[in-house]
Amino acid sequence: MSDSVSDCTERRSAVTEAEVEALVRGICFKTGPPRTLGVEVEWLVHELRRPQLPATPEQLEAAYAALRTLSLRSALTVEPGGQLELSSAPAGSLMECIGSVSADLDAVRAVLREAGLGLSGNGHEPWNPPSRYLREPRYDAMERYLDRTGPEGRAMMCSSASVQVCLDAGYEEPGPLGHGRRWWLANQLGAVLVAAFAHSPLARGHYTGWRSTRQSLWTAMDPGRSAAPPLGGDPRAAWARHVLDAPVMCVRAPEGPWEVPEGLTFREWTRSATPPTRADLDYHLTTLFPPVRPRGHLELRMIDAQPGEDGWIVPLAVTAALFDDPEAAEIAYRTVKPLAERAEGLPAPSNPLWIGAARHGLTDPELREAAVICFAAAAEALPRLGATAEVREAVAEFTDRYVARGRCPADDLLSQFHSQFHGRLHDQSHDQSHDRPQDRSDDRSQNRSHGKDIRT
């Protein structure tokens, strides 16, 4: 969401359909030995003393002005709903990545505390409706475009947060670390990561029926924008076709609102009387949101934001281990290969495998079994990646608390949800038993549940 936007005042130099295909094929997978990784951590911002209250626009404006004075290694950006994102620089090791982002987060939290604000790691805002903070032509156009297919787009823009792991594309040659294998693995193992790290079962104080409500938003959105290209064959050719056949979200303008065309693919735009420029192509690529996005490296976008100040470290460590350690990568590949049948040949995230992961988490027996094997492989690999004892312990604790028990972080929220809901029903029943008889019918009508709400 925070991709940089090219200046729309450049001298126009149109690109042809063939040029677009060649450019995309040339930049989508930069192959070579996997040496670097990165992470993008998004957070919801709220009042420090009352976390159920979002920060006001005035609070956000003042806090972000202060944050921009910090000297950070990570890039700090703001999402449309006011979410804060830190994007690490490419790191040469897992611990370098963790160390730099952790230091940046410490500095960010200190500034926010002074402003009476805090960060929460929820995949979806649990309490409040979507609310736009940024008013920019890009997001105005995006909102208009996404509104055509339903409310999910606004929720994605303004109410969601994630942990995105960025990995090198891999070797040109086949094998456990080859780019073709890693591309396939990311799109299949992604369902296991969705299930294991699901942490967004609530919206507006109600249980949505999904362990990962955030992932359900991507499932419901425009598939031309949020779906993966078909797997199999040459990944470069598949992605180039996908880019050309994806709908154009908007046409940038130097002044005023941006045009939001209807039913225009990028391929059709190249064939029009006013074809796009290279900058238009670069921008178009930032408006595609598949669960795995090839940007030279692989950007894994499917993991919900995690609870706790350091919860983001576990998905980063596990994912890095399963991709960058050859032995763990081979185990992960063999483990998820049988799961691919459940996808029924349909692209993620709108196939039965991914939908089951988002809805059920690790209560799904097959996903639980796969997660147990993959987390064990990751634990074996982490020492080989130089992970410290603290990181290994964090992964072990997550595994014991969730994976081994067929649970995910969303289940903790659901346990609290059901406990508070039934507690409220008990209190209401106790109060009604002491009412005067003539008042009871009125109270019963007032206490009918219109959906389970754990706000007090």
PDB file of N, CA and C in Angstrom, residues 394-455:
ATOM      1  N   ALA A 394      11.551 -17.760  21.067  1.00  0.00           N
ATOM      2  CA  ALA A 394      10.272 -17.164  20.667  1.00  0.00           C
ATOM      3  C   ALA A 394       9.525 -18.070  19.698  1.00  0.00           C
ATOM      4  N   VAL A 395      10.246 -18.664  18.750  1.00  0.00           N
ATOM      5  CA  VAL A 395       9.619 -19.593  17.812  1.00  0.00           C
ATOM      6  C   VAL A 395       9.121 -20.832  18.538  1.00  0.00           C
ATOM      7  N   ALA A 396       9.919 -21.346  19.487  1.00  0.00           N
ATOM      8  CA  ALA A 396       9.508 -22.529  20.243  1.00  0.00           C
ATOM      9  C   ALA A 396       8.261 -22.241  21.079  1.00  0.00           C
ATOM     10  N   GLU A 397       8.209 -21.065  21.706  1.00  0.00           N
ATOM     11  CA  GLU A 397       7.039 -20.713  22.510  1.00  0.00           C
ATOM     12  C   GLU A 397       5.791 -20.580  21.640  1.00  0.00           C
ATOM     13  N   PHE A 398       5.936 -19.962  20.469  1.00  0.00           N
ATOM     14  CA  PHE A 398       4.795 -19.855  19.549  1.00  0.00           C
ATOM     15  C   PHE A 398       4.333 -21.238  19.122  1.00  0.00           C
ATOM     16  N   THR A 399       5.277 -22.095  18.811  1.00  0.00           N
ATOM     17  CA  THR A 399       4.938 -23.452  18.382  1.00  0.00           C
ATOM     18  C   THR A 399       4.176 -24.197  19.475  1.00  0.00           C
ATOM     19  N   ASP A 400       4.653 -24.119  20.708  1.00  0.00           N
ATOM     20  CA  ASP A 400       3.996 -24.823  21.821  1.00  0.00           C
ATOM     21  C   ASP A 400       2.615 -24.245  22.115  1.00  0.00           C
ATOM     22  N   ARG A 401       2.510 -22.925  22.055  1.00  0.00           N
ATOM     23  CA  ARG A 401       1.245 -22.273  22.431  1.00  0.00           C
ATOM     24  C   ARG A 401       0.177 -22.431  21.369  1.00  0.00           C
ATOM     25  N   TYR A 402       0.588 -22.395  20.107  1.00  0.00           N
ATOM     26  CA  TYR A 402      -0.392 -22.377  19.017  1.00  0.00           C
ATOM     27  C   TYR A 402      -0.303 -23.608  18.119  1.00  0.00           C
ATOM     28  N   VAL A 403       0.792 -23.776  17.426  1.00  0.00           N
ATOM     29  CA  VAL A 403       0.864 -24.776  16.360  1.00  0.00           C
ATOM     30  C   VAL A 403       0.611 -26.178  16.895  1.00  0.00           C
ATOM     31  N   ALA A 404       1.270 -26.552  17.979  1.00  0.00           N
ATOM     32  CA  ALA A 404       1.117 -27.901  18.522  1.00  0.00           C
ATOM     33  C   ALA A 404      -0.300 -28.169  19.009  1.00  0.00           C
ATOM     34  N   ARG A 405      -1.035 -27.133  19.314  1.00  0.00           N
ATOM     35  CA  ARG A 405      -2.396 -27.273  19.836  1.00  0.00           C
ATOM     36  C   ARG A 405      -3.458 -26.994  18.782  1.00  0.00           C
ATOM     37  N   GLY A 406      -3.043 -26.772  17.546  1.00  0.00           N
ATOM     38  CA  GLY A 406      -4.015 -26.467  16.502  1.00  0.00           C
ATOM     39  C   GLY A 406      -4.685 -25.128  16.699  1.00  0.00           C
ATOM     40  N   ARG A 407      -3.920 -24.164  17.207  1.00  0.00           N
ATOM     41  CA  ARG A 407      -4.450 -22.834  17.474  1.00  0.00           C
ATOM     42  C   ARG A 407      -3.638 -21.786  16.725  1.00  0.00           C
ATOM     43  N   CYS A 408      -4.155 -20.578  16.682  1.00  0.00           N
ATOM     44  CA  CYS A 408      -3.451 -19.432  16.107  1.00  0.00           C
ATOM     45  C   CYS A 408      -3.751 -18.237  17.003  1.00  0.00           C
ATOM     46  N   PRO A 409      -3.049 -17.113  16.837  1.00  0.00           N
ATOM     47  CA  PRO A 409      -3.310 -15.959  17.715  1.00  0.00           C
ATOM     48  C   PRO A 409      -4.766 -15.501  17.723  1.00  0.00           C
ATOM     49  N   ALA A 410      -5.482 -15.698  16.629  1.00  0.00           N
ATOM     50  CA  ALA A 410      -6.895 -15.309  16.599  1.00  0.00           C
ATOM     51  C   ALA A 410      -7.700 -16.044  17.658  1.00  0.00           C
ATOM     52  N   ASP A 411      -7.300 -17.267  17.992  1.00  0.00           N
ATOM     53  CA  ASP A 411      -8.064 -18.037  18.970  1.00  0.00           C
ATOM     54  C   ASP A 411      -7.985 -17.423  20.360  1.00  0.00           C
ATOM     55  N   ASP A 412      -6.885 -16.727  20.685  1.00  0.00           N
ATOM     56  CA  ASP A 412      -6.824 -16.018  21.961  1.00  0.00           C
ATOM     57  C   ASP A 412      -7.871 -14.914  22.003  1.00  0.00           C
ATOM     58  N   LEU A 413      -7.987 -14.162  20.902  1.00  0.00           N
ATOM     59  CA  LEU A 413      -9.004 -13.107  20.852  1.00  0.00           C
ATOM     60  C   LEU A 413     -10.404 -13.688  20.931  1.00  0.00           C
ATOM     61  N   LEU A 414     -10.605 -14.820  20.271  1.00  0.00           N
ATOM     62  CA  LEU A 414     -11.930 -15.437  20.305  1.00  0.00           C
ATOM     63  C   LEU A 414     -12.267 -15.963  21.693  1.00  0.00           C
ATOM     64  N   SER A 415     -11.271 -16.489  22.424  1.00  0.00           N
ATOM     65  CA  SER A 415     -11.521 -16.946  23.788  1.00  0.00           C
ATOM     66  C   SER A 415     -11.947 -15.784  24.669  1.00  0.00           C
ATOM     67  N   GLN A 416     -11.258 -14.650  24.536  1.00  0.00           N
ATOM     68  CA  GLN A 416     -11.639 -13.460  25.279  1.00  0.00           C
ATOM     69  C   GLN A 416     -13.026 -12.992  24.865  1.00  0.00           C
ATOM     70  N   PHE A 417     -13.280 -13.037  23.587  1.00  0.00           N
ATOM     71  CA  PHE A 417     -14.571 -12.615  23.040  1.00  0.00           C
ATOM     72  C   PHE A 417     -15.718 -13.426  23.654  1.00  0.00           C
ATOM     73  N   HIS A 418     -15.591 -14.752  23.605  1.00  0.00           N
ATOM     74  CA  HIS A 418     -16.667 -15.597  24.118  1.00  0.00           C
ATOM     75  C   HIS A 418     -16.796 -15.473  25.629  1.00  0.00           C
ATOM     76  N   SER A 419     -15.674 -15.329  26.324  1.00  0.00           N
ATOM     77  CA  SER A 419     -15.722 -15.180  27.776  1.00  0.00           C
ATOM     78  C   SER A 419     -16.468 -13.915  28.168  1.00  0.00           C
ATOM     79  N   GLN A 420     -16.143 -12.813  27.538  1.00  0.00           N
ATOM     80  CA  GLN A 420     -16.796 -11.558  27.880  1.00  0.00           C
ATOM     81  C   GLN A 420     -18.250 -11.551  27.442  1.00  0.00           C
ATOM     82  N   PHE A 421     -18.530 -12.169  26.288  1.00  0.00           N
ATOM     83  CA  PHE A 421     -19.909 -12.184  25.810  1.00  0.00           C
ATOM     84  C   PHE A 421     -20.794 -12.973  26.762  1.00  0.00           C
ATOM     85  N   HIS A 422     -20.334 -14.176  27.158  1.00  0.00           N
ATOM     86  CA  HIS A 422     -21.161 -14.987  28.058  1.00  0.00           C
ATOM     87  C   HIS A 422     -21.221 -14.357  29.441  1.00  0.00           C
ATOM     88  N   GLY A 423     -20.146 -13.646  29.828  1.00  0.00           N
ATOM     89  CA  GLY A 423     -20.196 -12.939  31.097  1.00  0.00           C
ATOM     90  C   GLY A 423     -21.254 -11.855  31.091  1.00  0.00           C
ATOM     91  N   ARG A 424     -21.381 -11.165  29.983  1.00  0.00           N
ATOM     92  CA  ARG A 424     -22.407 -10.122  29.872  1.00  0.00           C
ATOM     93  C   ARG A 424     -23.797 -10.725  29.923  1.00  0.00           C
ATOM     94  N   LEU A 425     -23.979 -11.884  29.249  1.00  0.00           N
ATOM     95  CA  LEU A 425     -25.286 -12.533  29.291  1.00  0.00           C
ATOM     96  C   LEU A 425     -25.648 -12.949  30.714  1.00  0.00           C
ATOM     97  N   HIS A 426     -24.654 -13.460  31.456  1.00  0.00           N
ATOM     98  CA  HIS A 426     -24.897 -13.852  32.844  1.00  0.00           C
ATOM     99  C   HIS A 426     -25.302 -12.646  33.680  1.00  0.00           C
ATOM    100  N   ASP A 427     -24.588 -11.527  33.507  1.00  0.00           N
ATOM    101  CA  ASP A 427     -24.914 -10.332  34.274  1.00  0.00           C
ATOM    102  C   ASP A 427     -26.306  -9.825  33.931  1.00  0.00           C
ATOM    103  N   GLN A 428     -26.667  -9.886  32.645  1.00  0.00           N
ATOM    104  CA  GLN A 428     -27.992  -9.434  32.236  1.00  0.00           C
ATOM    105  C   GLN A 428     -29.068 -10.323  32.846  1.00  0.00           C
ATOM    106  N   SER A 429     -28.816 -11.643  32.851  1.00  0.00           N
ATOM    107  CA  SER A 429     -29.793 -12.578  33.414  1.00  0.00           C
ATOM    108  C   SER A 429     -29.954 -12.341  34.905  1.00  0.00           C
ATOM    109  N   HIS A 430     -28.843 -12.099  35.606  1.00  0.00           N
ATOM    110  CA  HIS A 430     -28.894 -11.847  37.041  1.00  0.00           C
ATOM    111  C   HIS A 430     -29.663 -10.560  37.342  1.00  0.00           C
ATOM    112  N   ASP A 431     -29.405  -9.522  36.552  1.00  0.00           N
ATOM    113  CA  ASP A 431     -30.109  -8.262  36.768  1.00  0.00           C
ATOM    114  C   ASP A 431     -31.596  -8.414  36.514  1.00  0.00           C
ATOM    115  N   GLN A 432     -31.961  -9.162  35.479  1.00  0.00           N
ATOM    116  CA  GLN A 432     -33.375  -9.304  35.127  1.00  0.00           C
ATOM    117  C   GLN A 432     -34.134 -10.078  36.195  1.00  0.00           C
ATOM    118  N   SER A 433     -33.432 -10.985  36.896  1.00  0.00           N
ATOM    119  CA  SER A 433     -34.120 -11.785  37.907  1.00  0.00           C
ATOM    120  C   SER A 433     -34.562 -10.941  39.092  1.00  0.00           C
ATOM    121  N   HIS A 434     -33.971  -9.736  39.214  1.00  0.00           N
ATOM    122  CA  HIS A 434     -34.347  -8.848  40.314  1.00  0.00           C
ATOM    123  C   HIS A 434     -35.264  -7.724  39.850  1.00  0.00           C
ATOM    124  N   ASP A 435     -35.658  -7.725  38.581  1.00  0.00           N
ATOM    125  CA  ASP A 435     -36.556  -6.682  38.087  1.00  0.00           C
ATOM    126  C   ASP A 435     -37.972  -6.932  38.588  1.00  0.00           C
ATOM    127  N   ARG A 436     -38.739  -5.877  38.632  1.00  0.00           N
ATOM    128  CA  ARG A 436     -40.158  -6.031  38.885  1.00  0.00           C
ATOM    129  C   ARG A 436     -40.803  -6.747  37.711  1.00  0.00           C
ATOM    130  N   PRO A 437     -41.824  -7.604  37.924  1.00  0.00           N
ATOM    131  CA  PRO A 437     -42.416  -8.387  36.827  1.00  0.00           C
ATOM    132  C   PRO A 437     -42.879  -7.531  35.675  1.00  0.00           C
ATOM    133  N   GLN A 438     -43.457  -6.363  35.937  1.00  0.00           N
ATOM    134  CA  GLN A 438     -43.986  -5.579  34.837  1.00  0.00           C
ATOM    135  C   GLN A 438     -42.899  -4.986  33.964  1.00  0.00           C
ATOM    136  N   ASP A 439     -41.616  -4.983  34.419  1.00  0.00           N
ATOM    137  CA  ASP A 439     -40.538  -4.400  33.625  1.00  0.00           C
ATOM    138  C   ASP A 439     -39.810  -5.419  32.766  1.00  0.00           C
ATOM    139  N   ARG A 440     -40.032  -6.711  32.991  1.00  0.00           N
ATOM    140  CA  ARG A 440     -39.162  -7.702  32.371  1.00  0.00           C
ATOM    141  C   ARG A 440     -39.291  -7.771  30.867  1.00  0.00           C
ATOM    142  N   SER A 441     -40.508  -7.649  30.336  1.00  0.00           N
ATOM    143  CA  SER A 441     -40.666  -7.763  28.891  1.00  0.00           C
ATOM    144  C   SER A 441     -39.935  -6.648  28.167  1.00  0.00           C
ATOM    145  N   ASP A 442     -39.977  -5.438  28.752  1.00  0.00           N
ATOM    146  CA  ASP A 442     -39.265  -4.335  28.118  1.00  0.00           C
ATOM    147  C   ASP A 442     -37.762  -4.586  28.131  1.00  0.00           C
ATOM    148  N   ASP A 443     -37.239  -5.076  29.261  1.00  0.00           N
ATOM    149  CA  ASP A 443     -35.799  -5.302  29.349  1.00  0.00           C
ATOM    150  C   ASP A 443     -35.355  -6.398  28.401  1.00  0.00           C
ATOM    151  N   ARG A 444     -36.189  -7.451  28.260  1.00  0.00           N
ATOM    152  CA  ARG A 444     -35.809  -8.520  27.344  1.00  0.00           C
ATOM    153  C   ARG A 444     -35.686  -8.001  25.933  1.00  0.00           C
ATOM    154  N   SER A 445     -36.599  -7.118  25.534  1.00  0.00           N
ATOM    155  CA  SER A 445     -36.524  -6.595  24.174  1.00  0.00           C
ATOM    156  C   SER A 445     -35.288  -5.723  23.989  1.00  0.00           C
ATOM    157  N   GLN A 446     -34.885  -5.026  25.063  1.00  0.00           N
ATOM    158  CA  GLN A 446     -33.715  -4.166  24.945  1.00  0.00           C
ATOM    159  C   GLN A 446     -32.423  -4.970  24.937  1.00  0.00           C
ATOM    160  N   ASN A 447     -32.448  -6.193  25.519  1.00  0.00           N
ATOM    161  CA  ASN A 447     -31.227  -6.975  25.658  1.00  0.00           C
ATOM    162  C   ASN A 447     -31.064  -8.024  24.570  1.00  0.00           C
ATOM    163  N   ARG A 448     -31.908  -8.009  23.544  1.00  0.00           N
ATOM    164  CA  ARG A 448     -31.709  -8.936  22.434  1.00  0.00           C
ATOM    165  C   ARG A 448     -30.377  -8.640  21.769  1.00  0.00           C
ATOM    166  N   SER A 449     -29.637  -9.695  21.468  1.00  0.00           N
ATOM    167  CA  SER A 449     -28.294  -9.513  20.874  1.00  0.00           C
ATOM    168  C   SER A 449     -28.416  -9.236  19.392  1.00  0.00           C
ATOM    169  N   HIS A 450     -27.728  -8.232  18.916  1.00  0.00           N
ATOM    170  CA  HIS A 450     -27.630  -7.917  17.502  1.00  0.00           C
ATOM    171  C   HIS A 450     -26.216  -8.204  17.016  1.00  0.00           C
ATOM    172  N   GLY A 451     -25.708  -9.383  17.396  1.00  0.00           N
ATOM    173  CA  GLY A 451     -24.320  -9.722  17.088  1.00  0.00           C
ATOM    174  C   GLY A 451     -23.487  -9.592  18.333  1.00  0.00           C
ATOM    175  N   LYS A 452     -22.534 -10.474  18.496  1.00  0.00           N
ATOM    176  CA  LYS A 452     -21.734 -10.505  19.711  1.00  0.00           C
ATOM    177  C   LYS A 452     -20.743  -9.362  19.705  1.00  0.00           C
ATOM    178  N   ASP A 453     -20.762  -8.550  20.763  1.00  0.00           N
ATOM    179  CA  ASP A 453     -19.940  -7.354  20.860  1.00  0.00           C
ATOM    180  C   ASP A 453     -19.214  -7.401  22.194  1.00  0.00           C
ATOM    181  N   ILE A 454     -17.883  -7.298  22.188  1.00  0.00           N
ATOM    182  CA  ILE A 454     -17.143  -7.384  23.444  1.00  0.00           C
ATOM    183  C   ILE A 454     -16.671  -6.018  23.914  1.00  0.00           C
ATOM    184  N   ARG A 455     -17.175  -4.948  23.331  1.00  0.00           N
ATOM    185  CA  ARG A 455     -16.861  -3.631  23.855  1.00  0.00           C
ATOM    186  C   ARG A 455     -17.687  -3.378  25.095  1.00  0.00           C
TER     187      ARG A 455
END
